[in-house]
């Protein structure tokens, strides 16, 4: 399904304009294709920056610079060319990176020219996929690349970078090696039954399995927090029109993205913003005003607002402290995933209640207290250290290995250790299969396709 024999090309830098833009080529012909794109007329020296020109042949059809005179060269930009011969490159193939000015027009012309000269446009994540297929990195490290690029908080970025550096790979690898050793000894017992003794005594076997269970258990303990770091949380901001939802959203987000207006019902769709709330990735969702409405567009918005509240980890239910309170507003908001926020505390109060957090989105009063209350409500312990296990896929597989080892241990001790080793072996093999799947050694193509689809082109 995945080819590694052709040469791929893509813009590696984000869409848009910038000081520098990079076009990356990877594959057996990367160097040859690159040389056909640049003025430099010698082979590129490995890992040396070569300052040169991108020189496209005159092409009346493509017409970049539009010359029709075949004698005139068509230089389109200065570039720095970098050549990384296989296998010491990002992908493990020959790689050439051309750093031009960050102009989408120039970069696209370079990519088009590279395709003309034999390269193929890369699929999303294909550079990283190649690194995985070529054995440069394992699957957890490939996933870490996507996480690092996606990180919204410094803690997320550090956890992803640890994973990219192989912390998880090593932790799992050590457990896997110990498991392998145990399996080998047990298999010896099974293979030589005529020897008449067990290579591994039941008690020793159970103790060895216990040690592995403890190591997996330690990883799982940090997993809830790890998931929190990686995936972050969702907070929906709800309430009746004009109570100040958009203003609270903006005050928490620290940026004015939502529309703040005096006319009720202006926030018709869901507006989201990812913010760093004390190290936690939090997606704030500003919902449309919750009220019955005849307007179809607004009704759709209200419906989505209700859904957002259902899937969110917490709802900030905003009420206006300067207006008379309709008791129904609070009656319907009893669930503990909800924090009642009494906004407009800068205005004379129309009521007061103990179970609310008083703030003013306008003056910023009470916002710090609100952040603290949010952290408490989400039960998010201080997130100072970096969790090893952050990804649901890994967590599920570690759990599967953990459970299989639990069964293996029970089998080892069953009937005073008289049970055949083969029962224990089957569970140990199952545990090992789960661990190997984490690193991607047994990953089926559709899983790989799913994981790499998360990337964008050029990664
Ligand atoms: P939404 O419809 O619930 O999203 O409410 P908005 O955020 O659009 O705010 C409605 C109106 O209330 C706007 O005129 C805001 O300027 C005003 N407003 C919001 N928060 C405060 C506040 O804390 N104090 C005061 N005095 N006015 C506020």
XYZ file of N, CA and C in Angstrom, residues 108-363:
768
model
N 5.336 27.128 -4.901
C 4.530 26.262 -5.770
C 5.219 26.024 -7.107
N 5.895 27.072 -7.616
C 6.611 26.908 -8.888
C 7.725 25.875 -8.729
N 8.410 25.889 -7.583
C 9.488 24.920 -7.359
C 8.910 23.504 -7.302
N 7.791 23.364 -6.580
C 7.161 22.040 -6.473
C 6.714 21.556 -7.855
N 6.086 22.463 -8.628
C 5.614 22.083 -9.966
C 6.794 21.659 -10.837
N 7.900 22.400 -10.727
C 9.079 22.063 -11.534
C 9.650 20.717 -11.102
N 9.644 20.451 -9.793
C 10.159 19.169 -9.297
C 9.300 18.020 -9.817
N 7.994 18.264 -9.891
C 7.092 17.226 -10.410
C 7.376 16.995 -11.895
N 7.616 18.089 -12.619
C 7.991 17.980 -14.038
C 9.241 17.120 -14.221
N 10.105 17.178 -13.222
C 11.384 16.481 -13.349
C 11.381 15.133 -12.648
N 10.206 14.616 -12.388
C 10.145 13.216 -11.953
C 9.693 12.966 -10.530
N 9.507 14.012 -9.735
C 9.033 13.775 -8.370
C 7.504 13.665 -8.378
N 6.960 13.197 -7.282
C 5.505 13.111 -7.134
C 5.118 13.923 -5.899
N 3.948 14.543 -5.953
C 3.500 15.332 -4.803
C 3.272 14.406 -3.607
N 3.812 14.765 -2.446
C 3.700 13.913 -1.261
C 2.276 13.909 -0.726
N 1.887 12.792 -0.152
C 0.609 12.696 0.552
C 0.771 13.306 1.952
N -0.346 13.598 2.633
C -0.227 14.115 4.010
C 0.597 13.163 4.879
N 1.555 13.716 5.595
C 2.336 12.909 6.539
C 3.300 11.939 5.897
N 3.466 12.013 4.579
C 4.241 10.962 3.910
C 5.733 10.989 4.245
N 6.282 12.174 4.544
C 7.699 12.218 4.922
C 7.905 11.464 6.236
N 7.004 11.703 7.178
C 7.109 11.035 8.478
C 6.779 9.548 8.341
N 5.821 9.227 7.466
C 5.495 7.816 7.203
C 6.737 7.083 6.692
N 7.464 7.747 5.793
C 8.693 7.116 5.271
C 9.710 6.907 6.382
N 9.827 7.893 7.259
C 10.765 7.750 8.377
C 10.394 6.508 9.189
N 9.102 6.290 9.352
C 8.627 5.107 10.082
C 8.903 3.826 9.285
N 8.522 3.831 7.995
C 8.703 2.619 7.178
C 10.183 2.278 7.014
N 11.038 3.306 7.012
C 12.479 3.063 6.888
C 13.135 2.751 8.231
N 12.316 2.694 9.294
C 12.863 2.326 10.598
C 13.633 3.435 11.296
N 13.484 4.690 10.831
C 14.163 5.806 11.512
C 13.523 6.074 12.861
N 12.211 5.936 12.905
C 11.452 6.192 14.130
C 10.383 5.107 14.255
N 9.882 4.910 15.461
C 8.774 3.963 15.595
C 7.451 4.734 15.535
N 6.368 4.006 15.682
C 5.075 4.651 15.480
C 4.786 5.709 16.557
N 5.224 5.453 17.796
C 4.950 6.442 18.848
C 5.698 7.742 18.537
N 6.866 7.619 17.935
C 7.618 8.831 17.603
C 6.975 9.576 16.437
N 6.449 8.809 15.476
C 5.735 9.451 14.370
C 4.516 10.193 14.905
N 3.812 9.556 15.842
C 2.643 10.208 16.440
C 3.083 11.451 17.211
N 4.262 11.365 17.819
C 4.764 12.501 18.583
C 5.042 13.706 17.682
N 5.449 13.449 16.448
C 5.684 14.559 15.516
C 4.388 15.338 15.322
N 3.297 14.593 15.095
C 2.000 15.257 14.899
C 1.586 15.993 16.168
N 1.806 15.374 17.331
C 1.445 16.017 18.597
C 2.262 17.283 18.827
N 3.544 17.208 18.510
C 4.414 18.369 18.728
C 3.962 19.529 17.848
N 3.641 19.214 16.606
C 3.201 20.268 15.687
C 1.871 20.862 16.155
N 1.013 20.016 16.735
C -0.314 20.449 17.192
C -0.322 21.106 18.562
N 0.771 20.990 19.314
C 0.762 21.394 20.716
C 0.277 22.838 20.882
N -0.588 23.038 21.874
C -1.103 24.383 22.135
C -0.546 24.937 23.436
N 0.070 24.097 24.269
C 0.660 24.584 25.514
C 2.096 24.055 25.584
N 2.964 24.762 26.330
C 4.352 24.304 26.458
C 4.435 22.888 27.016
N 3.530 22.544 27.938
C 3.572 21.208 28.528
C 3.259 20.140 27.482
N 2.276 20.424 26.639
C 1.955 19.499 25.549
C 3.157 19.307 24.650
N 3.817 20.411 24.338
C 4.965 20.337 23.441
C 6.074 19.514 24.079
N 6.293 19.700 25.393
C 7.376 18.955 26.050
C 7.059 17.467 26.133
N 5.795 17.155 26.436
C 5.409 15.736 26.504
C 5.583 15.093 25.131
N 5.207 15.817 24.076
C 5.343 15.278 22.720
C 6.817 15.114 22.361
N 7.637 16.078 22.766
C 9.051 16.000 22.412
C 9.731 14.849 23.148
N 9.359 14.628 24.399
C 9.889 13.470 25.133
C 9.590 12.189 24.359
N 8.358 12.099 23.897
C 7.944 10.909 23.166
C 8.731 10.784 21.858
N 8.956 11.927 21.222
C 9.741 11.934 19.985
C 11.175 11.488 20.264
N 11.703 11.861 21.415
C 13.059 11.468 21.788
C 13.139 9.998 22.163
N 11.991 9.352 22.303
C 12.009 7.908 22.532
C 11.814 7.481 23.973
N 11.344 8.377 24.842
C 11.109 7.979 26.246
C 10.139 6.808 26.334
N 9.031 6.939 25.626
C 8.032 5.875 25.687
C 8.549 4.619 24.981
N 9.208 4.829 23.846
C 9.786 3.703 23.109
C 10.691 2.888 24.033
N 11.525 3.594 24.813
C 12.452 2.896 25.714
C 11.711 2.190 26.842
N 10.756 2.892 27.448
C 10.014 2.299 28.566
C 9.323 1.014 28.114
N 8.656 1.085 26.975
C 7.946 -0.089 26.463
C 8.956 -1.153 26.026
N 10.039 -0.719 25.412
C 11.060 -1.647 24.916
C 11.657 -2.475 26.051
N 11.903 -1.837 27.200
C 12.483 -2.553 28.338
C 11.522 -3.617 28.863
N 10.272 -3.244 28.953
C 9.266 -4.198 29.444
C 9.139 -5.353 28.447
N 9.150 -4.994 27.169
C 9.030 -5.986 26.114
C 10.212 -6.958 26.158
N 11.412 -6.433 26.409
C 12.603 -7.283 26.443
C 12.518 -8.265 27.610
N 12.065 -7.778 28.770
C 11.937 -8.655 29.942
C 10.888 -9.737 29.672
N 9.837 -9.328 28.972
C 8.767 -10.265 28.633
C 9.286 -11.325 27.659
N 10.059 -10.879 26.729
C 10.643 -11.781 25.731
C 11.510 -12.838 26.419
N 12.293 -12.379 27.371
C 13.184 -13.268 28.120
C 12.377 -14.349 28.858
N 11.299 -13.888 29.488
C 10.442 -14.803 30.237
C 9.810 -15.833 29.303
N 9.349 -15.354 28.153
C 8.712 -16.235 27.174
C 9.721 -17.275 26.681
N 10.952 -16.845 26.422
C 11.981 -17.762 25.918
C 12.234 -18.876 26.934
N 12.309 -18.509 28.219
C 12.565 -19.531 29.241
C 11.401 -20.501 29.361
N 10.190 -19.954 29.284
C 9.009 -20.825 29.367
C 8.928 -21.767 28.177
N 9.262 -21.215 27.002
C 9.191 -22.053 25.798
C 10.180 -23.197 25.896
N 11.305 -22.933 26.526
C 12.290 -23.998 26.714
C 11.677 -25.128 27.542
N 10.923 -24.746 28.565
C 10.266 -25.767 29.397
C 9.280 -26.585 28.577
N 8.541 -25.853 27.712
C 7.534 -26.533 26.911
C 8.204 -27.449 25.888
N 9.333 -26.963 25.328
C 10.001 -27.713 24.268
C 10.723 -28.948 24.787
N 11.110 -28.925 26.045
C 11.863 -30.074 26.566
C 11.175 -30.686 27.779
N 9.926 -31.147 27.559
C 9.177 -31.658 28.715
C 9.851 -32.912 29.292
N 10.572 -33.631 28.422
C 11.173 -34.889 28.897
C 12.257 -34.649 29.942
N 12.756 -33.402 29.985
C 13.757 -33.088 31.006
C 13.151 -33.261 32.406
N 11.820 -33.154 32.440
C 11.134 -33.480 33.680
C 11.176 -32.394 34.737
N 11.628 -31.232 34.390
C 11.551 -30.173 35.394
C 11.198 -28.860 34.706
N 10.731 -27.944 35.485
C 10.371 -26.649 34.934
C 11.579 -25.734 34.933
N 11.801 -25.059 33.829
C 12.894 -24.084 33.758
C 12.609 -22.907 34.680
N 11.315 -22.649 34.832
C 10.919 -21.539 35.690
C 9.917 -22.074 36.707
N 10.174 -21.879 37.985
C 9.230 -22.341 39.004
C 8.040 -21.394 39.062
N 6.887 -21.936 39.444
C 5.648 -21.153 39.419
C 5.762 -19.860 40.223
N 6.342 -19.956 41.415
C 6.469 -18.776 42.272
C 7.355 -17.718 41.642
N 8.441 -18.159 41.078
C 9.384 -17.235 40.441
C 8.735 -16.592 39.209
N 8.004 -17.449 38.487
C 7.311 -16.969 37.292
C 6.303 -15.872 37.668
N 5.492 -16.157 38.711
C 4.485 -15.180 39.125
C 5.164 -13.885 39.577
N 6.306 -14.008 40.267
C 7.005 -12.809 40.742
C 7.528 -11.996 39.566
N 8.054 -12.711 38.561
C 8.574 -12.007 37.375
C 7.434 -11.283 36.664
N 6.294 -11.949 36.561
C 5.136 -11.319 35.910
C 4.672 -10.116 36.736
N 4.698 -10.272 38.047
C 4.311 -9.160 38.934
C 5.137 -7.909 38.679
N 6.435 -8.117 38.496
C 7.302 -6.953 38.270
C 6.895 -6.231 36.974
N 6.539 -7.022 35.968
C 6.126 -6.399 34.699
C 4.784 -5.691 34.859
N 3.890 -6.329 35.616
C 2.582 -5.704 35.865
C 2.784 -4.369 36.567
N 3.713 -4.353 37.532
C 3.951 -3.115 38.281
C 4.462 -2.014 37.357
N 5.328 -2.382 36.430
C 5.871 -1.353 35.526
C 4.803 -0.808 34.595
N 3.955 -1.684 34.090
C 2.863 -1.209 33.228
C 1.871 -0.393 34.051
N 1.647 -0.847 35.297
C 0.721 -0.139 36.182
C 1.195 1.282 36.434
N 2.509 1.436 36.611
C 3.058 2.770 36.859
C 2.808 3.684 35.655
N 2.929 3.112 34.466
C 2.645 3.912 33.269
C 1.178 4.315 33.237
N 0.311 3.362 33.621
C -1.123 3.638 33.547
C -1.570 4.683 34.577
N -0.873 4.727 35.706
C -1.233 5.706 36.740
C -1.160 7.127 36.176
N -0.128 7.384 35.383
C 0.024 8.730 34.826
C -0.849 8.978 33.607
N -1.576 7.925 33.175
C -2.242 8.030 31.878
C -3.408 9.020 31.851
N -4.148 9.090 32.952
C -5.288 9.999 32.965
C -4.802 11.442 32.774
N -3.753 11.743 33.546
C -3.180 13.066 33.453
C -2.551 13.275 32.060
N -1.923 12.227 31.567
C -1.286 12.306 30.258
C -2.286 12.627 29.168
N -3.422 11.964 29.276
C -4.467 12.207 28.293
C -4.968 13.634 28.377
N -5.063 14.093 29.622
C -5.503 15.465 29.850
C -4.539 16.447 29.187
N -3.243 16.158 29.333
C -2.230 17.035 28.735
C -2.332 17.003 27.218
N -2.475 15.790 26.673
C -2.434 15.685 25.221
C -3.719 16.188 24.566
N -4.838 15.760 25.119
C -6.104 16.083 24.464
C -6.705 17.373 24.957
N -6.355 17.740 26.190
C -6.939 18.941 26.743
C -8.401 18.726 27.080
N -9.079 19.797 27.372
C -10.460 19.723 27.824
C -11.304 20.716 27.055
N -12.605 20.482 27.133
C -13.529 21.400 26.479
C -14.372 22.099 27.510
N -14.468 23.392 27.374
C -15.351 24.150 28.253
C -16.358 24.893 27.386
N -17.624 24.631 27.641
C -18.664 25.349 26.902
C -19.095 26.564 27.723
N -19.317 27.661 27.063
C -19.808 28.857 27.741
C -21.250 29.061 27.295
N -22.175 28.949 28.252
C -23.588 28.978 27.900
C -24.327 30.012 28.730
N -25.545 30.290 28.357
C -26.357 31.250 29.078
C -27.293 31.960 28.124
N -28.173 32.775 28.703
C -29.150 33.471 27.877
C -28.472 34.588 27.087
N -29.131 35.075 26.051
C -28.533 36.158 25.265
C -28.211 37.372 26.142
N -27.119 38.024 25.813
C -26.751 39.307 26.415
C -26.230 39.246 27.853
N -26.053 38.037 28.387
C -25.526 37.962 29.745
C -24.014 38.201 29.764
N -23.401 38.103 28.578
C -21.958 38.386 28.495
C -21.110 37.173 28.155
N -21.713 36.174 27.481
C -20.962 34.956 27.146
C -19.741 35.257 26.282
N -19.971 36.007 25.211
C -18.861 36.313 24.316
C -17.795 37.118 25.040
N -18.229 38.000 25.936
C -17.261 38.818 26.677
C -16.430 37.947 27.609
N -17.074 36.970 28.268
C -16.333 36.056 29.149
C -15.374 35.209 28.319
N -15.879 34.731 27.201
C -15.046 33.950 26.273
C -13.792 34.742 25.911
N -13.993 35.976 25.519
C -12.850 36.799 25.115
C -11.916 37.086 26.277
N -12.510 37.325 27.436
C -11.670 37.628 28.596
C -10.802 36.417 28.933
N -11.368 35.214 28.831
C -10.588 34.007 29.122
C -9.592 33.715 28.011
N -10.003 33.964 26.798
C -9.135 33.666 25.666
C -8.045 34.719 25.523
N -8.286 35.885 26.083
C -7.288 36.947 25.980
C -7.189 37.515 24.582
N -8.164 37.226 23.756
C -8.154 37.770 22.396
C -9.585 38.012 21.975
N -9.795 38.945 21.103
C -11.165 39.269 20.720
C -11.570 38.523 19.464
N -11.905 37.260 19.615
C -12.309 36.526 18.416
C -13.811 36.467 18.254
N -14.504 36.281 19.365
C -15.955 36.184 19.247
C -16.543 37.564 18.975
N -17.691 37.554 18.340
C -18.361 38.828 18.080
C -19.062 39.272 19.355
N -18.742 40.445 19.808
C -19.438 40.968 20.985
C -20.341 42.086 20.489
N -21.611 41.937 20.710
C -22.540 42.933 20.184
C -23.677 43.157 21.159
N -24.350 44.261 21.000
C -25.454 44.572 21.902
C -26.741 43.838 21.535
N -26.899 43.534 20.235
C -28.133 42.871 19.808
C -28.144 41.410 20.246
N -29.247 40.980 20.931
C -29.301 39.585 21.384
C -29.240 38.613 20.202
N -28.700 37.460 20.443
C -28.723 36.407 19.430
C -27.722 36.573 18.307
N -26.622 37.286 18.549
C -25.665 37.483 17.456
C -24.676 36.331 17.320
N -24.457 35.621 18.417
C -23.498 34.512 18.337
C -24.240 33.273 17.896
N -24.439 33.174 16.590
C -25.339 32.137 16.105
C -24.665 30.791 15.967
N -23.405 30.796 15.713
C -22.734 29.516 15.574
C -21.798 29.348 16.756
N -21.129 28.220 16.796
C -20.193 28.006 17.886
C -18.857 28.615 17.509
N -18.318 29.388 18.418
C -17.001 29.960 18.197
C -16.069 29.268 19.179
N -14.965 28.745 18.685
C -14.058 28.063 19.601
C -12.683 28.710 19.573
N -11.994 28.553 20.659
C -10.632 29.087 20.771
C -9.874 28.153 21.705
N -8.677 27.772 21.287
C -7.862 26.930 22.160
C -6.992 27.851 23.007
N -7.086 27.691 24.322
C -6.298 28.555 25.200
C -5.487 27.706 26.172
N -4.436 28.305 26.682
C -3.576 27.649 27.659
C -4.035 28.107 29.034
N -4.725 27.226 29.742
C -5.238 27.587 31.060
C -4.373 26.890 32.103
N -3.461 27.620 32.686
C -2.517 27.040 33.648
C -1.866 25.762 33.131
N -1.404 25.791 31.902
C -0.686 24.651 31.335
C -1.579 23.625 30.679
N -2.857 23.793 30.828
C -3.809 22.837 30.280
C -4.352 23.370 28.957
N -4.459 22.461 27.974
C -5.042 22.883 26.706
C -6.554 22.887 26.875
N -7.144 24.039 26.762
C -8.585 24.123 26.939
C -9.214 24.720 25.686
N -10.201 24.005 25.169
C -10.939 24.543 24.039
C -12.183 25.224 24.595
N -12.226 26.525 24.456
C -13.397 27.275 24.910
C -14.413 27.309 23.777
N -15.642 27.049 24.123
C -16.694 27.095 23.109
C -17.725 28.122 23.519
N -17.865 29.125 22.712
C -18.882 30.139 22.961
C -20.146 29.674 22.248
N -21.199 29.441 22.987
C -22.414 28.905 22.362
C -23.400 30.026 22.070
N -24.314 29.740 21.195
C -25.355 30.719 20.900
C -26.256 30.878 22.121
N -26.937 31.978 22.214
C -27.830 32.228 23.335
C -28.865 31.112 23.465
N -28.970 30.591 24.690
C -29.927 29.506 24.897
C -31.314 30.081 25.110
N -32.131 30.004 24.127
C -33.529 30.410 24.312
C -34.305 29.841 23.137
N -35.572 29.696 23.328
C -36.389 29.164 22.244
C -36.439 30.221 21.160
N -36.373 29.767 19.937
C -36.329 30.742 18.867
C -37.052 30.227 17.626
N -37.616 31.127 16.875
C -38.311 30.738 15.654
C -37.395 30.792 14.449
N -36.285 31.491 14.604
C -35.349 31.662 13.501
C -34.573 30.358 13.272
N -34.654 29.824 12.045
C -34.069 28.504 11.775
C -32.564 28.485 12.012
N -31.884 29.525 11.563
C -30.431 29.565 11.715
C -30.070 29.584 13.194
N -30.805 30.412 13.923
C -30.509 30.524 15.337
C -30.867 29.235 16.074
N -31.962 28.595 15.636
C -32.361 27.334 16.260
C -31.265 26.299 16.102
N -30.672 26.273 14.930
C -29.567 25.356 14.656
C -28.417 25.642 15.627
N -28.139 26.917 15.816
C -27.080 27.313 16.739
C -27.382 26.867 18.164
N -28.636 27.031 18.573
C -29.044 26.645 19.928
C -28.868 25.143 20.112
N -29.228 24.400 19.049
C -29.100 22.959 19.094
C -27.639 22.561 19.273
N -26.773 23.187 18.519
C -25.349 22.871 18.634
C -24.818 23.264 20.009
N -25.380 24.343 20.536
C -24.944 24.787 21.858
C -25.260 23.715 22.886
N -26.457 23.111 22.771
C -26.828 22.048 23.713
C -25.885 20.858 23.566
N -25.586 20.504 22.306
C -24.663 19.387 22.081
C -23.297 19.697 22.675
N -22.839 20.942 22.484
C -21.522 21.320 22.993
C -21.471 21.128 24.495
N -22.582 21.466 25.169
C -22.611 21.305 26.623
C -22.557 19.846 27.011
N -23.229 19.000 26.212
C -23.247 17.578 26.541
C -21.850 16.982 26.457
N -21.092 17.349 25.419
C -19.776 16.723 25.246
C -18.671 17.433 26.023
N -18.965 18.587 26.565
C -17.902 19.326 27.240
C -17.580 18.755 28.613
N -16.372 19.040 29.072
C -15.966 18.596 30.400
C -16.547 19.516 31.467
N -16.860 20.731 31.069
C -17.397 21.702 32.010
C -18.190 22.750 31.237
N -19.280 23.199 31.831
C -20.013 24.306 31.224
C -19.954 25.496 32.176
N -19.555 26.623 31.645
C -19.653 27.853 32.423
C -21.019 28.429 32.099
N -21.880 28.419 33.102
C -23.227 28.928 32.865
C -23.246 30.383 33.311
N -23.346 31.279 32.356
C -23.223 32.705 32.656
C -24.600 33.293 32.953
N -24.682 34.020 34.060
C -25.903 34.779 34.353
C -25.513 36.233 34.601
N -26.468 37.110 34.410
C -26.214 38.551 34.540
C -26.616 38.986 35.950
N -25.616 39.397 36.744
C -25.906 39.712 38.136
C -26.630 41.063 38.281
N -26.610 41.837 37.198
C -27.231 43.156 37.302
C -28.714 43.110 36.921
N -29.163 41.949 36.434
C -30.563 41.810 36.042
C -31.275 40.866 36.992
N -32.594 41.043 37.091
C -33.373 40.160 37.935
C -33.165 38.717 37.462
N -32.990 37.819 38.425
C -32.690 36.433 38.080
C -33.961 35.618 37.970
N -34.106 34.960 36.860
C -35.219 34.036 36.690
C -34.797 32.729 37.362
N -35.480 32.332 38.457
C -35.015 31.162 39.212
C -34.845 29.928 38.321
N -35.641 29.853 37.288
C -35.545 28.710 36.372
C -34.169 28.577 35.749
N -33.499 29.715 35.565
C -32.183 29.692 34.929
C -31.212 28.831 35.722
N -31.353 28.901 37.037
C -30.398 28.167 37.859
C -30.909 26.780 38.206
N -32.234 26.660 38.326
C -32.810 25.343 38.634
C -32.369 24.284 37.649
N -32.333 24.680 36.382
C -31.999 23.682 35.364
C -30.490 23.456 35.285
N -29.742 24.090 36.171
C -28.291 23.991 36.036
C -27.668 23.377 37.284
N -28.197 22.208 37.659
C -27.741 21.620 38.911
C -26.584 20.645 38.740
N -26.292 20.231 37.498
C -25.303 19.150 37.405
C -23.908 19.677 37.714
N -23.068 18.769 38.197
C -21.788 19.230 38.740
C -20.740 19.522 37.681
N -21.106 19.313 36.422
C -20.201 19.711 35.360
C -20.401 21.193 35.041
N -21.118 21.882 35.908
C -21.478 23.253 35.584
C -21.021 24.223 36.670
N -20.500 25.319 36.232
C -20.085 26.360 37.155
C -20.938 27.579 36.827
N -21.592 28.137 37.851
C -22.433 29.297 37.578
C -21.618 30.564 37.764
N -21.563 31.348 36.721
C -20.740 32.545 36.731
C -21.647 33.765 36.693
N -21.575 34.569 37.761
C -22.400 35.779 37.820
C -21.599 36.932 37.241
N -21.942 37.287 36.024
C -21.178 38.311 35.298
C -21.743 39.715 35.570
N -20.995 40.690 35.138
C -21.333 42.117 35.257
C -21.309 42.554 36.728
N -20.319 42.048 37.450
C -20.169 42.390 38.869
C -19.770 43.855 39.055
N -19.410 44.512 37.959
C -19.087 45.948 38.058
C -20.347 46.801 38.165
N -21.499 46.216 37.824
C -22.767 46.962 37.902
C -23.441 46.679 39.245
N -24.361 47.530 39.654
C -25.073 47.284 40.919
C -25.787 45.938 40.858
N -25.647 45.117 41.901
C -26.225 43.777 41.854
C -27.746 43.790 41.996
N -28.413 42.902 41.251
C -29.855 42.724 41.395
C -30.148 41.559 42.330
N -29.135 40.748 42.620
C -29.295 39.594 43.501
C -27.917 39.130 43.908
N -27.877 38.190 44.824
C -26.601 37.620 45.263
C -26.821 36.172 45.689
N -25.931 35.305 45.320
C -26.018 33.896 45.730
C -24.625 33.389 46.060
N -24.550 32.405 46.935
C -23.245 31.883 47.352
C -22.628 30.919 46.350
N -23.513 30.278 45.568
C -22.988 29.212 44.707
C -22.515 29.714 43.341
N -22.193 30.979 43.248
C -21.736 31.509 41.962
C -20.329 32.088 42.091
N -19.659 32.203 40.971
C -18.383 32.914 40.920
C -18.698 34.277 40.327
N -18.370 35.339 41.067
C -18.708 36.667 40.572
C -17.539 37.239 39.789
N -17.854 37.685 38.590
C -16.798 38.291 37.775
C -17.361 39.470 37.000
N -16.448 40.237 36.450
C -16.835 41.220 35.453
C -15.947 41.011 34.236
N -16.561 40.558 33.161
C -15.794 40.361 31.926
C -15.274 41.701 31.442
N -15.977 42.751 31.844
C -15.619 44.085 31.364
C -14.356 44.591 32.061
N -14.299 44.483 33.388
C -13.141 45.022 34.115
C -12.073 43.966 34.393
